[in-house]
Amino acid sequence: MATIRSYAFLFFASALLLCQLCFAAPVAVGHDGRAITINGDRRILISGSIHYPRSTPEMWPDLIQKAKDGGLNAIETYVFWNAHEPLRRQYDFSGNLDLVRFIQTIQKAGLYAVLRIGPYVGAEWNYGGFPVWLHNIPGIKLRTNNDIYKNEMQNFTTLIVDMMKHEHLFASQGGPIILAQIENEYGNVMRPYGDEGKKYIQWCAALAESYHIGVPWIMCQQKDAPQSMINTCNGLVL
Ligand SMILES: *[C@@H]1O[C@H](CO)[C@@H](O)[C@H](O)[C@H]1NC(C)=O
């Protein structure tokens, strides 16, 4: 009897282990007005940036492990449009630009990922990460309520979101990405854009929501961030 029971136990234990190896469990990310919650618990995220194009895939595990050893529980990166789409509709996700591999490396280290898609980025990166061909499209106006620009932004953003979904990298799918960002620090520059800027931010929020990624979206420095977008800030509270 005892033997049967221990066999049964072993069977269940190994089945459980196998399940954990095959499928990472979906994680519920939310916010309650004061904190980000993960599976219902308030969590303090201590996240650091690693911009994947600035190092090689061989370096990533070590960089991420150092971040973890230093006490971080999340890695944050922008997505660099002009590196991924140097010519219109010609993409590069190879080598240092292998975003999927980078996010998977974060997951293997047991950390969360924060994906700041933008696609406008800061990071002392040329032209906010916008491709030069974008600048050269007749009639385009960047980062405002301009159909030509919005079409291109939507095209690239959709590509990235679909790629992450396909690889099951959002936390809602068992992946490490707990937060995603649309636009970036626009609130700091939006005034001269007037009403067109306000419409643009509404459009960004609607676009983000339309993807149904199952984790919250953040905007950065966006006091008027539309409902469901979390407004985050740059700064130090003393
Ligand atoms: C992006 O634009 C190309 C045409 O230039 C189109 O074939 C493709 O379907 C678009 N992708 C999305 C996600 O809209």
Coordinates of N, CA and C and ligand atoms in Angstrom, one line a residue:
M1 N 0.8 -1.2 0.0 CA 0.0 0.0 0.0 C 0.9 1.3 0.0
A2 N 1.8 1.2 0.9 CA 2.7 2.4 1.1 C 3.5 2.6 -0.3
T3 N 3.9 1.5 -0.9 CA 4.6 1.6 -2.1 C 3.8 2.2 -3.2
I4 N 2.5 1.8 -3.3 CA 1.6 2.3 -4.3 C 1.5 3.8 -4.1
R5 N 1.3 4.2 -2.8 CA 1.1 5.6 -2.5 C 2.4 6.4 -2.9
S6 N 3.5 5.9 -2.6 CA 4.7 6.7 -3.0 C 4.9 6.7 -4.5
Y7 N 4.5 5.6 -5.2 CA 4.6 5.7 -6.6 C 3.7 6.8 -7.2
A8 N 2.5 6.8 -6.6 CA 1.5 7.7 -7.0 C 2.0 9.2 -6.8
F9 N 2.6 9.3 -5.6 CA 3.2 10.6 -5.3 C 4.3 11.0 -6.3
L10 N 5.2 10.1 -6.6 CA 6.2 10.3 -7.5 C 5.7 10.7 -8.9
F11 N 4.6 10.0 -9.3 CA 4.0 10.2 -10.6 C 3.5 11.7 -10.7
F12 N 2.8 12.0 -9.6 CA 2.2 13.4 -9.6 C 3.3 14.4 -9.5
A13 N 4.3 14.2 -8.7 CA 5.4 15.1 -8.6 C 6.1 15.3 -9.9
S14 N 6.3 14.2 -10.6 CA 7.0 14.4 -11.9 C 6.2 15.0 -12.9
A15 N 4.8 14.7 -12.9 CA 3.9 15.3 -13.8 C 3.9 16.8 -13.6
L16 N 3.9 17.2 -12.3 CA 3.9 18.6 -12.0 C 5.2 19.3 -12.5
L17 N 6.3 18.7 -12.3 CA 7.6 19.2 -12.8 C 7.6 19.4 -14.3
L18 N 7.1 18.3 -15.0 CA 7.0 18.4 -16.4 C 6.2 19.6 -16.9
C19 N 5.0 19.7 -16.3 CA 4.1 20.8 -16.6 C 4.9 22.2 -16.5
Q20 N 5.6 22.3 -15.4 CA 6.3 23.5 -15.2 C 7.4 23.8 -16.2
L21 N 8.0 22.7 -16.7 CA 9.0 22.8 -17.7 C 8.4 23.2 -19.0
C22 N 7.2 22.6 -19.3 CA 6.6 22.8 -20.7 C 5.9 24.2 -20.8
F23 N 5.1 24.5 -19.8 CA 4.3 25.7 -19.9 C 4.6 26.6 -18.6
A24 N 5.0 27.8 -18.9 CA 5.0 28.7 -17.7 C 3.6 29.1 -17.5
A25 N 3.2 29.2 -16.2 CA 1.9 29.6 -15.9 C 1.6 31.1 -16.2
P26 N 0.4 31.4 -16.7 CA 0.1 32.8 -16.9 C 0.1 33.5 -15.6
V27 N 0.5 34.8 -15.6 CA 0.6 35.6 -14.4 C -0.4 36.8 -14.6
A28 N -1.2 37.1 -13.6 CA -2.1 38.2 -13.7 C -1.5 39.5 -13.2
V29 N -1.3 40.4 -14.1 CA -0.7 41.7 -13.7 C -1.8 42.8 -13.7
G30 N -1.9 43.5 -12.6 CA -2.9 44.6 -12.5 C -2.4 45.7 -11.7
H31 N -3.2 46.7 -11.4 CA -2.8 47.8 -10.5 C -4.1 48.2 -9.7
D32 N -3.8 48.7 -8.5 CA -5.0 49.0 -7.7 C -4.9 50.5 -7.3
G33 N -4.3 51.3 -8.1 CA -4.3 52.7 -7.8 C -3.1 53.1 -7.0
R34 N -2.5 52.1 -6.3 CA -1.3 52.4 -5.5 C -0.1 51.6 -5.9
A35 N -0.4 50.4 -6.4 CA 0.8 49.5 -6.7 C 0.4 48.6 -7.9
I36 N 1.5 48.1 -8.5 CA 1.3 47.1 -9.5 C 1.1 45.8 -8.7
T37 N 0.1 45.0 -9.1 CA -0.1 43.8 -8.5 C 0.2 42.6 -9.4
I38 N 0.8 41.6 -8.8 CA 1.1 40.4 -9.6 C 0.5 39.2 -8.9
N39 N -0.4 38.6 -9.6 CA -1.3 37.5 -9.0 C -1.9 38.0 -7.7
G40 N -2.4 39.3 -7.7 CA -3.1 39.8 -6.6 C -2.3 40.5 -5.5
D41 N -1.0 40.3 -5.5 CA -0.1 40.9 -4.5 C 0.5 42.1 -5.0
R42 N 0.5 43.2 -4.1 CA 1.2 44.4 -4.4 C 2.7 44.1 -4.5
R43 N 3.4 44.6 -5.6 CA 4.8 44.3 -5.7 C 5.5 45.6 -6.0
I44 N 6.7 45.8 -5.4 CA 7.6 46.9 -5.8 C 8.5 46.4 -6.9
L45 N 8.5 47.0 -8.0 CA 9.3 46.6 -9.1 C 10.6 47.4 -9.1
I46 N 11.7 46.8 -9.0 CA 13.0 47.4 -9.1 C 13.6 47.0 -10.4
S47 N 13.5 47.9 -11.4 CA 13.8 47.5 -12.7 C 15.0 48.4 -13.2
G48 N 15.8 47.8 -14.0 CA 17.0 48.5 -14.6 C 17.0 48.3 -16.1
S49 N 17.5 49.3 -16.8 CA 17.5 49.2 -18.3 C 18.7 48.4 -18.8
I50 N 18.4 47.5 -19.8 CA 19.5 47.0 -20.6 C 19.0 47.1 -22.0
H51 N 19.7 47.9 -22.8 CA 19.3 48.2 -24.2 C 20.0 47.1 -25.1
Y52 N 19.2 46.1 -25.5 CA 19.8 44.9 -26.2 C 20.7 45.3 -27.3
P53 N 20.4 46.3 -28.2 CA 21.3 46.4 -29.3 C 22.7 46.9 -28.9
R54 N 22.9 47.3 -27.7 CA 24.2 47.9 -27.2 C 25.1 46.8 -26.7
S55 N 24.7 45.5 -26.7 CA 25.5 44.4 -26.3 C 25.2 43.2 -27.2
T56 N 26.0 42.2 -27.1 CA 25.7 41.0 -27.9 C 24.9 40.0 -27.2
P57 N 24.2 39.1 -27.9 CA 23.4 38.1 -27.2 C 24.2 37.2 -26.3
E58 N 25.5 37.1 -26.6 CA 26.4 36.3 -25.7 C 26.6 37.0 -24.4
M59 N 26.5 38.3 -24.4 CA 26.7 39.1 -23.1 C 25.4 39.1 -22.3
W60 N 24.3 38.9 -22.9 CA 23.0 39.2 -22.2 C 22.8 38.4 -20.9
P61 N 23.1 37.0 -21.0 CA 22.8 36.3 -19.7 C 23.6 36.8 -18.5
D62 N 24.9 37.2 -18.8 CA 25.7 37.7 -17.7 C 25.3 39.1 -17.2
L63 N 24.9 40.0 -18.2 CA 24.4 41.3 -17.8 C 23.2 41.2 -16.9
I64 N 22.3 40.3 -17.4 CA 21.0 40.1 -16.7 C 21.2 39.5 -15.3
Q65 N 22.1 38.5 -15.2 CA 22.4 37.9 -13.9 C 23.0 38.9 -13.0
K66 N 23.9 39.8 -13.5 CA 24.5 40.8 -12.6 C 23.4 41.8 -12.1
A67 N 22.4 42.1 -13.0 CA 21.3 42.9 -12.5 C 20.5 42.2 -11.4
K68 N 20.3 40.9 -11.6 CA 19.6 40.1 -10.6 C 20.3 40.1 -9.3
D69 N 21.6 39.8 -9.4 CA 22.5 39.7 -8.2 C 22.5 41.1 -7.5
G70 N 22.3 42.1 -8.2 CA 22.3 43.5 -7.6 C 21.0 43.8 -7.0
G71 N 20.0 42.9 -7.1 CA 18.7 43.1 -6.4 C 17.6 43.6 -7.3
L72 N 17.8 43.6 -8.6 CA 16.6 44.0 -9.5 C 15.7 42.8 -9.7
N73 N 14.4 43.1 -9.9 CA 13.5 42.0 -10.2 C 12.9 42.2 -11.6
A74 N 13.3 43.2 -12.3 CA 12.8 43.5 -13.7 C 13.8 44.1 -14.5
I75 N 13.8 43.8 -15.8 CA 14.6 44.5 -16.8 C 13.8 45.2 -17.8
E76 N 14.1 46.5 -18.0 CA 13.3 47.3 -18.9 C 14.2 47.6 -20.2
T77 N 13.5 47.6 -21.3 CA 14.2 48.1 -22.5 C 13.2 48.8 -23.4
Y78 N 13.7 49.8 -24.2 CA 13.0 50.3 -25.3 C 13.1 49.3 -26.4
V79 N 12.3 49.6 -27.5 CA 12.4 48.9 -28.8 C 12.9 49.9 -29.8
F80 N 13.9 49.5 -30.6 CA 14.5 50.5 -31.4 C 14.1 50.4 -32.9
W81 N 13.1 51.2 -33.2 CA 12.5 51.1 -34.5 C 13.5 51.3 -35.7
N82 N 14.4 52.3 -35.6 CA 15.3 52.5 -36.8 C 16.3 51.4 -36.9
A83 N 16.6 50.7 -35.9 CA 17.5 49.5 -36.0 C 16.7 48.3 -36.6
H84 N 15.5 48.2 -36.3 CA 14.7 47.0 -36.7 C 14.2 47.2 -38.1
E85 N 13.9 48.4 -38.5 CA 13.3 48.7 -39.9 C 14.1 49.8 -40.6
P86 N 15.4 49.4 -40.9 CA 16.3 50.5 -41.5 C 15.8 51.0 -42.8
L87 N 15.1 50.1 -43.6 CA 14.5 50.4 -44.8 C 13.0 50.0 -44.7
R88 N 12.1 50.8 -45.3 CA 10.7 50.6 -45.1 C 10.3 49.1 -45.4
R89 N 9.7 48.4 -44.5 CA 9.3 47.1 -44.6 C 10.4 46.1 -44.8
Q90 N 11.6 46.5 -44.5 CA 12.7 45.5 -44.5 C 13.2 45.4 -43.1
Y91 N 13.1 44.3 -42.5 CA 13.3 44.1 -41.0 C 14.6 43.4 -40.7
D92 N 15.1 43.8 -39.5 CA 16.3 43.1 -39.0 C 16.1 42.8 -37.5
F93 N 16.0 41.5 -37.2 CA 15.9 41.0 -35.8 C 17.0 40.0 -35.6
S94 N 18.1 40.2 -36.2 CA 19.3 39.3 -36.1 C 20.3 39.8 -35.1
G95 N 21.1 38.9 -34.6 CA 22.2 39.3 -33.7 C 21.8 40.1 -32.5
N96 N 22.4 41.3 -32.4 CA 22.1 42.2 -31.3 C 20.7 42.6 -31.3
L97 N 20.0 42.5 -32.4 CA 18.6 43.0 -32.5 C 17.6 41.9 -32.3
D98 N 18.0 40.7 -31.8 CA 17.1 39.6 -31.6 C 16.3 39.8 -30.3
L99 N 15.3 40.6 -30.5 CA 14.4 41.0 -29.3 C 13.8 39.8 -28.6
V100 N 13.3 38.8 -29.4 CA 12.7 37.7 -28.8 C 13.7 36.9 -27.9
R101 N 14.9 36.7 -28.4 CA 15.9 36.1 -27.6 C 16.3 36.8 -26.3
F102 N 16.3 38.2 -26.5 CA 16.6 39.0 -25.3 C 15.5 38.8 -24.2
I103 N 14.3 38.9 -24.6 CA 13.2 38.7 -23.6 C 13.2 37.3 -23.0
Q104 N 13.5 36.3 -23.9 CA 13.6 34.9 -23.4 C 14.7 34.8 -22.4
T105 N 15.8 35.5 -22.6 CA 17.0 35.5 -21.7 C 16.6 36.0 -20.4
I106 N 15.8 37.1 -20.4 CA 15.3 37.7 -19.1 C 14.5 36.6 -18.4
Q107 N 13.6 35.9 -19.1 CA 12.7 34.9 -18.5 C 13.6 33.8 -17.9
K108 N 14.6 33.4 -18.6 CA 15.4 32.3 -18.1 C 16.1 32.7 -16.8
A109 N 16.4 33.9 -16.6 CA 17.0 34.4 -15.4 C 16.0 34.6 -14.3
G110 N 14.7 34.4 -14.6 CA 13.7 34.5 -13.6 C 13.3 36.0 -13.2
L111 N 13.5 36.9 -14.2 CA 13.1 38.3 -14.0 C 11.9 38.7 -14.8
Y112 N 11.3 39.7 -14.4 CA 10.2 40.3 -15.2 C 10.8 41.2 -16.3
A113 N 10.0 41.5 -17.4 CA 10.5 42.4 -18.4 C 9.4 43.5 -18.6
V114 N 9.9 44.7 -18.8 CA 9.1 45.9 -19.1 C 9.5 46.3 -20.5
L115 N 8.5 46.3 -21.4 CA 8.8 46.5 -22.8 C 8.2 47.9 -23.3
R116 N 9.2 48.8 -23.5 CA 8.8 50.2 -23.8 C 8.8 50.3 -25.4
I117 N 7.7 50.0 -26.0 CA 7.7 49.9 -27.5 C 7.8 51.3 -28.1
G118 N 7.2 52.3 -27.4 CA 7.3 53.7 -27.9 C 6.3 53.8 -29.1
P119 N 6.7 53.9 -30.3 CA 8.0 53.6 -30.8 C 9.0 54.8 -30.8
Y120 N 8.6 55.9 -30.2 CA 9.5 57.0 -29.9 C 10.3 56.6 -28.7
V121 N 11.7 56.7 -28.8 CA 12.5 56.3 -27.6 C 13.4 57.5 -27.2
G122 N 13.9 57.5 -26.0 CA 14.9 58.4 -25.6 C 16.3 57.7 -25.7
A123 N 16.9 57.5 -24.6 CA 18.1 56.6 -24.5 C 19.3 57.1 -25.3
E124 N 19.4 58.4 -25.5 CA 20.6 58.9 -26.3 C 20.7 58.1 -27.5
W125 N 19.6 57.9 -28.2 CA 19.6 57.1 -29.5 C 19.2 58.1 -30.6
N126 N 19.8 57.9 -31.8 CA 19.6 58.9 -32.8 C 18.1 59.1 -33.2
Y127 N 17.7 60.3 -33.3 CA 16.4 60.7 -33.8 C 15.2 60.0 -33.1
G128 N 15.4 59.8 -31.8 CA 14.3 59.2 -31.1 C 13.9 57.8 -31.6
G129 N 14.9 57.2 -32.3 CA 14.6 55.8 -32.8 C 13.8 55.8 -34.1
F130 N 13.4 57.0 -34.6 CA 12.7 57.0 -35.8 C 13.6 56.7 -37.0
P131 N 13.1 55.9 -38.0 CA 13.9 55.6 -39.2 C 14.0 56.9 -40.1
V132 N 15.0 57.0 -40.8 CA 15.2 58.2 -41.7 C 14.1 58.2 -42.8
W133 N 13.8 57.0 -43.2 CA 12.8 57.0 -44.3 C 11.4 57.5 -43.9
L134 N 11.2 57.4 -42.6 CA 9.9 58.0 -42.0 C 9.9 59.5 -42.2
H135 N 11.0 60.1 -41.8 CA 11.2 61.6 -42.0 C 10.9 62.0 -43.4
N136 N 11.3 61.1 -44.3 CA 11.2 61.5 -45.8 C 9.9 61.3 -46.5
I137 N 8.9 60.7 -45.8 CA 7.6 60.5 -46.4 C 6.9 61.8 -46.6
P138 N 6.5 62.2 -47.8 CA 5.8 63.4 -48.0 C 4.6 63.6 -47.2
G139 N 4.4 64.7 -46.6 CA 3.2 65.0 -45.8 C 3.2 64.5 -44.4
I140 N 4.2 63.8 -44.0 CA 4.3 63.2 -42.6 C 4.5 64.3 -41.6
K141 N 3.9 64.2 -40.4 CA 4.3 64.9 -39.2 C 4.4 63.9 -38.1
L142 N 5.6 64.0 -37.5 CA 5.9 62.9 -36.5 C 5.2 63.2 -35.1
R143 N 4.8 62.2 -34.4 CA 4.2 62.3 -33.1 C 3.1 63.2 -32.9
T144 N 2.2 63.2 -33.9 CA 1.0 64.0 -33.7 C -0.2 63.3 -34.5
N145 N -1.3 64.0 -34.6 CA -2.5 63.4 -35.2 C -2.4 63.5 -36.7
N146 N -1.5 62.7 -37.3 CA -1.2 62.8 -38.7 C -1.4 61.3 -39.2
D147 N -2.3 61.1 -40.2 CA -2.6 59.8 -40.6 C -1.4 59.0 -41.2
I148 N -0.6 59.7 -41.9 CA 0.6 59.0 -42.5 C 1.5 58.5 -41.4
Y149 N 1.7 59.3 -40.4 CA 2.6 58.9 -39.3 C 1.9 57.8 -38.5
K150 N 0.6 58.0 -38.2 CA -0.1 57.0 -37.4 C -0.1 55.6 -38.0
N151 N -0.2 55.7 -39.3 CA -0.3 54.4 -40.1 C 1.1 53.7 -39.9
E152 N 2.2 54.4 -40.0 CA 3.5 53.8 -39.9 C 3.7 53.3 -38.4
M153 N 3.3 54.2 -37.5 CA 3.5 53.8 -36.1 C 2.7 52.5 -35.8
Q154 N 1.5 52.5 -36.3 CA 0.6 51.3 -36.0 C 1.3 50.1 -36.7
N155 N 1.8 50.2 -37.9 CA 2.4 49.1 -38.6 C 3.5 48.5 -37.8
F156 N 4.4 49.3 -37.3 CA 5.6 48.8 -36.5 C 5.2 48.3 -35.2
T157 N 4.3 49.0 -34.5 CA 3.9 48.6 -33.1 C 3.2 47.2 -33.2
T158 N 2.3 47.1 -34.2 CA 1.6 45.8 -34.4 C 2.6 44.7 -34.7
L159 N 3.6 44.9 -35.4 CA 4.6 43.9 -35.7 C 5.3 43.4 -34.4
I160 N 5.6 44.4 -33.6 CA 6.3 44.0 -32.3 C 5.3 43.3 -31.4
V161 N 4.1 43.8 -31.2 CA 3.1 43.1 -30.3 C 2.9 41.7 -30.8
D162 N 2.6 41.6 -32.1 CA 2.4 40.2 -32.7 C 3.5 39.3 -32.5
M163 N 4.7 39.8 -32.6 CA 5.9 39.0 -32.4 C 6.0 38.5 -31.0
M164 N 5.7 39.3 -30.0 CA 5.8 39.0 -28.6 C 4.7 38.0 -28.3
K165 N 3.5 38.2 -28.9 CA 2.3 37.3 -28.6 C 2.7 35.9 -29.2
H166 N 3.2 35.9 -30.4 CA 3.5 34.7 -31.1 C 4.4 33.8 -30.3
E167 N 5.4 34.4 -29.6 CA 6.4 33.7 -28.8 C 5.9 33.5 -27.3
H168 N 4.6 33.9 -27.0 CA 4.1 33.8 -25.7 C 4.9 34.5 -24.6
L169 N 5.3 35.7 -24.9 CA 6.2 36.5 -24.0 C 5.5 37.4 -23.1
F170 N 4.2 37.6 -23.3 CA 3.4 38.5 -22.3 C 3.1 37.6 -21.1
A171 N 3.1 38.2 -19.9 CA 2.9 37.5 -18.6 C 1.5 36.8 -18.7
S172 N 0.6 37.4 -19.4 CA -0.8 36.7 -19.5 C -0.7 35.4 -20.2
Q173 N 0.4 35.2 -20.9 CA 0.6 34.0 -21.7 C 1.7 33.1 -21.0
G174 N 2.1 33.5 -19.9 CA 3.2 32.7 -19.2 C 4.6 33.3 -19.5
G175 N 4.7 34.4 -20.2 CA 5.9 35.1 -20.5 C 6.4 36.1 -19.4
P176 N 7.5 36.7 -19.6 CA 8.0 37.6 -18.5 C 7.5 39.1 -18.6
I177 N 6.9 39.5 -19.8 CA 6.6 40.9 -19.9 C 5.3 41.2 -19.1
I178 N 5.6 42.1 -18.1 CA 4.5 42.4 -17.2 C 3.9 43.8 -17.5
L179 N 4.6 44.6 -18.2 CA 4.1 45.9 -18.6 C 4.6 46.3 -20.0
A180 N 3.8 47.0 -20.7 CA 4.3 47.5 -22.0 C 4.0 49.0 -22.1
Q181 N 4.8 49.7 -22.8 CA 4.6 51.1 -22.9 C 4.3 51.6 -24.3
I182 N 3.4 52.5 -24.4 CA 3.1 53.2 -25.7 C 3.5 54.6 -25.6
E183 N 4.0 55.2 -26.7 CA 4.6 56.6 -26.7 C 5.7 56.7 -25.6
N184 N 6.2 57.8 -25.4 CA 7.2 58.0 -24.4 C 7.5 59.4 -24.0
E185 N 7.2 59.8 -22.8 CA 7.5 61.1 -22.3 C 6.9 62.2 -23.2
Y186 N 5.8 61.9 -23.8 CA 5.1 62.9 -24.7 C 4.6 64.1 -24.0
G187 N 4.1 63.8 -22.7 CA 3.6 64.9 -21.9 C 4.5 66.1 -21.8
N188 N 5.8 65.8 -21.8 CA 6.8 66.8 -21.7 C 6.9 67.8 -22.9
V189 N 6.4 67.3 -24.1 CA 6.6 68.0 -25.3 C 5.3 68.3 -26.0
M190 N 4.2 67.9 -25.4 CA 2.9 67.9 -26.2 C 2.3 69.3 -26.4
R191 N 2.7 70.3 -25.6 CA 2.0 71.6 -25.6 C 2.0 72.2 -27.0
P192 N 3.1 72.3 -27.7 CA 3.1 73.0 -29.0 C 2.2 72.2 -30.0
Y193 N 1.9 70.9 -29.8 CA 1.1 70.2 -30.7 C -0.4 70.5 -30.6
G194 N -0.8 71.2 -29.4 CA -2.1 71.6 -29.2 C -3.1 70.5 -29.2
D195 N -4.3 70.8 -29.8 CA -5.4 69.7 -29.8 C -5.0 68.5 -30.6
E196 N -4.2 68.7 -31.6 CA -3.7 67.5 -32.4 C -2.9 66.5 -31.5
G197 N -2.2 67.1 -30.6 CA -1.4 66.3 -29.7 C -2.3 65.5 -28.7
K198 N -3.3 66.2 -28.3 CA -4.3 65.5 -27.4 C -5.0 64.3 -28.1
K199 N -5.4 64.6 -29.3 CA -6.0 63.6 -30.1 C -5.1 62.4 -30.3
Y200 N -3.8 62.7 -30.6 CA -2.8 61.7 -30.8 C -2.7 60.8 -29.6
I201 N -2.7 61.4 -28.4 CA -2.5 60.5 -27.2 C -3.7 59.6 -27.0
Q202 N -4.9 60.2 -27.3 CA -6.1 59.3 -27.3 C -6.0 58.2 -28.2
W203 N -5.5 58.5 -29.4 CA -5.4 57.5 -30.4 C -4.3 56.4 -30.0
C204 N -3.2 56.8 -29.4 CA -2.2 55.9 -28.9 C -2.8 54.9 -27.9
A205 N -3.6 55.5 -27.0 CA -4.2 54.6 -25.9 C -5.2 53.6 -26.6
A206 N -6.0 54.1 -27.5 CA -6.9 53.2 -28.2 C -6.2 52.1 -28.9
L207 N -5.1 52.5 -29.6 CA -4.3 51.5 -30.3 C -3.8 50.4 -29.4
A208 N -3.2 50.9 -28.3 CA -2.6 50.0 -27.3 C -3.7 49.0 -26.8
E209 N -4.8 49.6 -26.4 CA -5.9 48.7 -25.9 C -6.4 47.7 -26.9
S210 N -6.4 48.1 -28.2 CA -6.9 47.2 -29.2 C -6.1 45.9 -29.3
Y211 N -4.9 45.9 -28.8 CA -4.0 44.7 -28.9 C -4.4 43.6 -27.9
H212 N -5.1 43.9 -26.8 CA -5.5 42.9 -25.8 C -4.3 42.0 -25.4
I213 N -3.3 42.7 -24.9 CA -2.1 41.9 -24.5 C -2.2 41.2 -23.1
G214 N -3.2 41.6 -22.3 CA -3.4 41.0 -21.1 C -2.6 41.5 -19.9
V215 N -1.7 42.5 -20.2 CA -1.0 43.1 -19.1 C -1.2 44.6 -19.3
P216 N -1.0 45.4 -18.2 CA -1.2 46.9 -18.3 C -0.3 47.6 -19.3
W217 N -0.8 48.7 -19.8 CA 0.0 49.6 -20.6 C 0.4 50.8 -19.8
I218 N 1.6 51.2 -19.9 CA 2.0 52.5 -19.3 C 2.3 53.5 -20.3
M219 N 2.1 54.8 -19.9 CA 2.6 55.9 -20.7 C 3.6 56.6 -19.7
C220 N 4.5 57.3 -20.2 CA 5.5 57.9 -19.3 C 5.4 59.4 -19.3
Q221 N 5.3 60.1 -18.2 CA 5.1 61.5 -18.2 C 3.9 62.0 -18.9
Q222 N 2.8 61.3 -18.7 CA 1.5 61.7 -19.4 C 0.4 61.9 -18.4
K223 N 0.4 63.1 -17.9 CA -0.6 63.5 -16.8 C -2.0 63.2 -17.2
D224 N -2.3 63.4 -18.5 CA -3.7 63.2 -19.0 C -3.9 61.8 -19.7
A225 N -3.0 60.9 -19.3 CA -3.1 59.6 -19.9 C -4.6 59.0 -19.8
P226 N -5.1 58.6 -21.0 CA -6.5 58.1 -21.0 C -6.6 56.9 -20.1
Q227 N -7.9 56.7 -19.6 CA -8.2 55.6 -18.7 C -7.6 54.3 -19.2
S228 N -7.2 53.5 -18.2 CA -6.5 52.2 -18.4 C -5.0 52.3 -18.7
M229 N -4.6 53.4 -19.2 CA -3.1 53.6 -19.4 C -2.6 54.1 -18.0
I230 N -1.5 53.5 -17.5 CA -0.9 54.0 -16.3 C 0.1 55.1 -16.6
N231 N -0.1 56.2 -15.9 CA 0.9 57.3 -16.1 C 2.1 57.0 -15.2
T232 N 3.2 56.9 -15.7 CA 4.4 56.7 -14.9 C 5.3 58.0 -15.0
C233 N 6.2 58.2 -14.1 CA 7.0 59.4 -14.1 C 8.5 59.1 -14.0
N234 N 9.3 60.0 -14.5 CA 10.7 59.9 -14.3 C 11.0 60.8 -13.1
G235 N 11.8 60.3 -12.2 CA 12.1 61.2 -11.1 C 12.5 60.4 -9.9
L236 N 12.8 61.2 -8.9 CA 13.3 60.6 -7.6 C 12.5 61.3 -6.5
V237 N 11.9 60.5 -5.8 CA 11.1 61.0 -4.6 C 11.9 60.9 -3.4
L238 N 12.2 62.0 -2.8 CA 13.0 62.0 -1.6 C 12.2 62.1 -0.3
Ligands
LIG1 C1 2.3 47.1 -42.8 O1 2.3 47.6 -44.1 C2 2.4 46.7 -45.1 C3 2.4 47.4 -46.4 O2 3.4 48.3 -46.5 C4 1.3 45.7 -45.1 O3 1.5 44.7 -46.0 C5 1.2 45.0 -43.7 O4 0.1 44.2 -43.6 C6 1.2 46.1 -42.6 N1 1.2 45.5 -41.3 C7 0.3 45.7 -40.4 C8 0.4 45.0 -39.1 O5 -0.6 46.5 -40.5

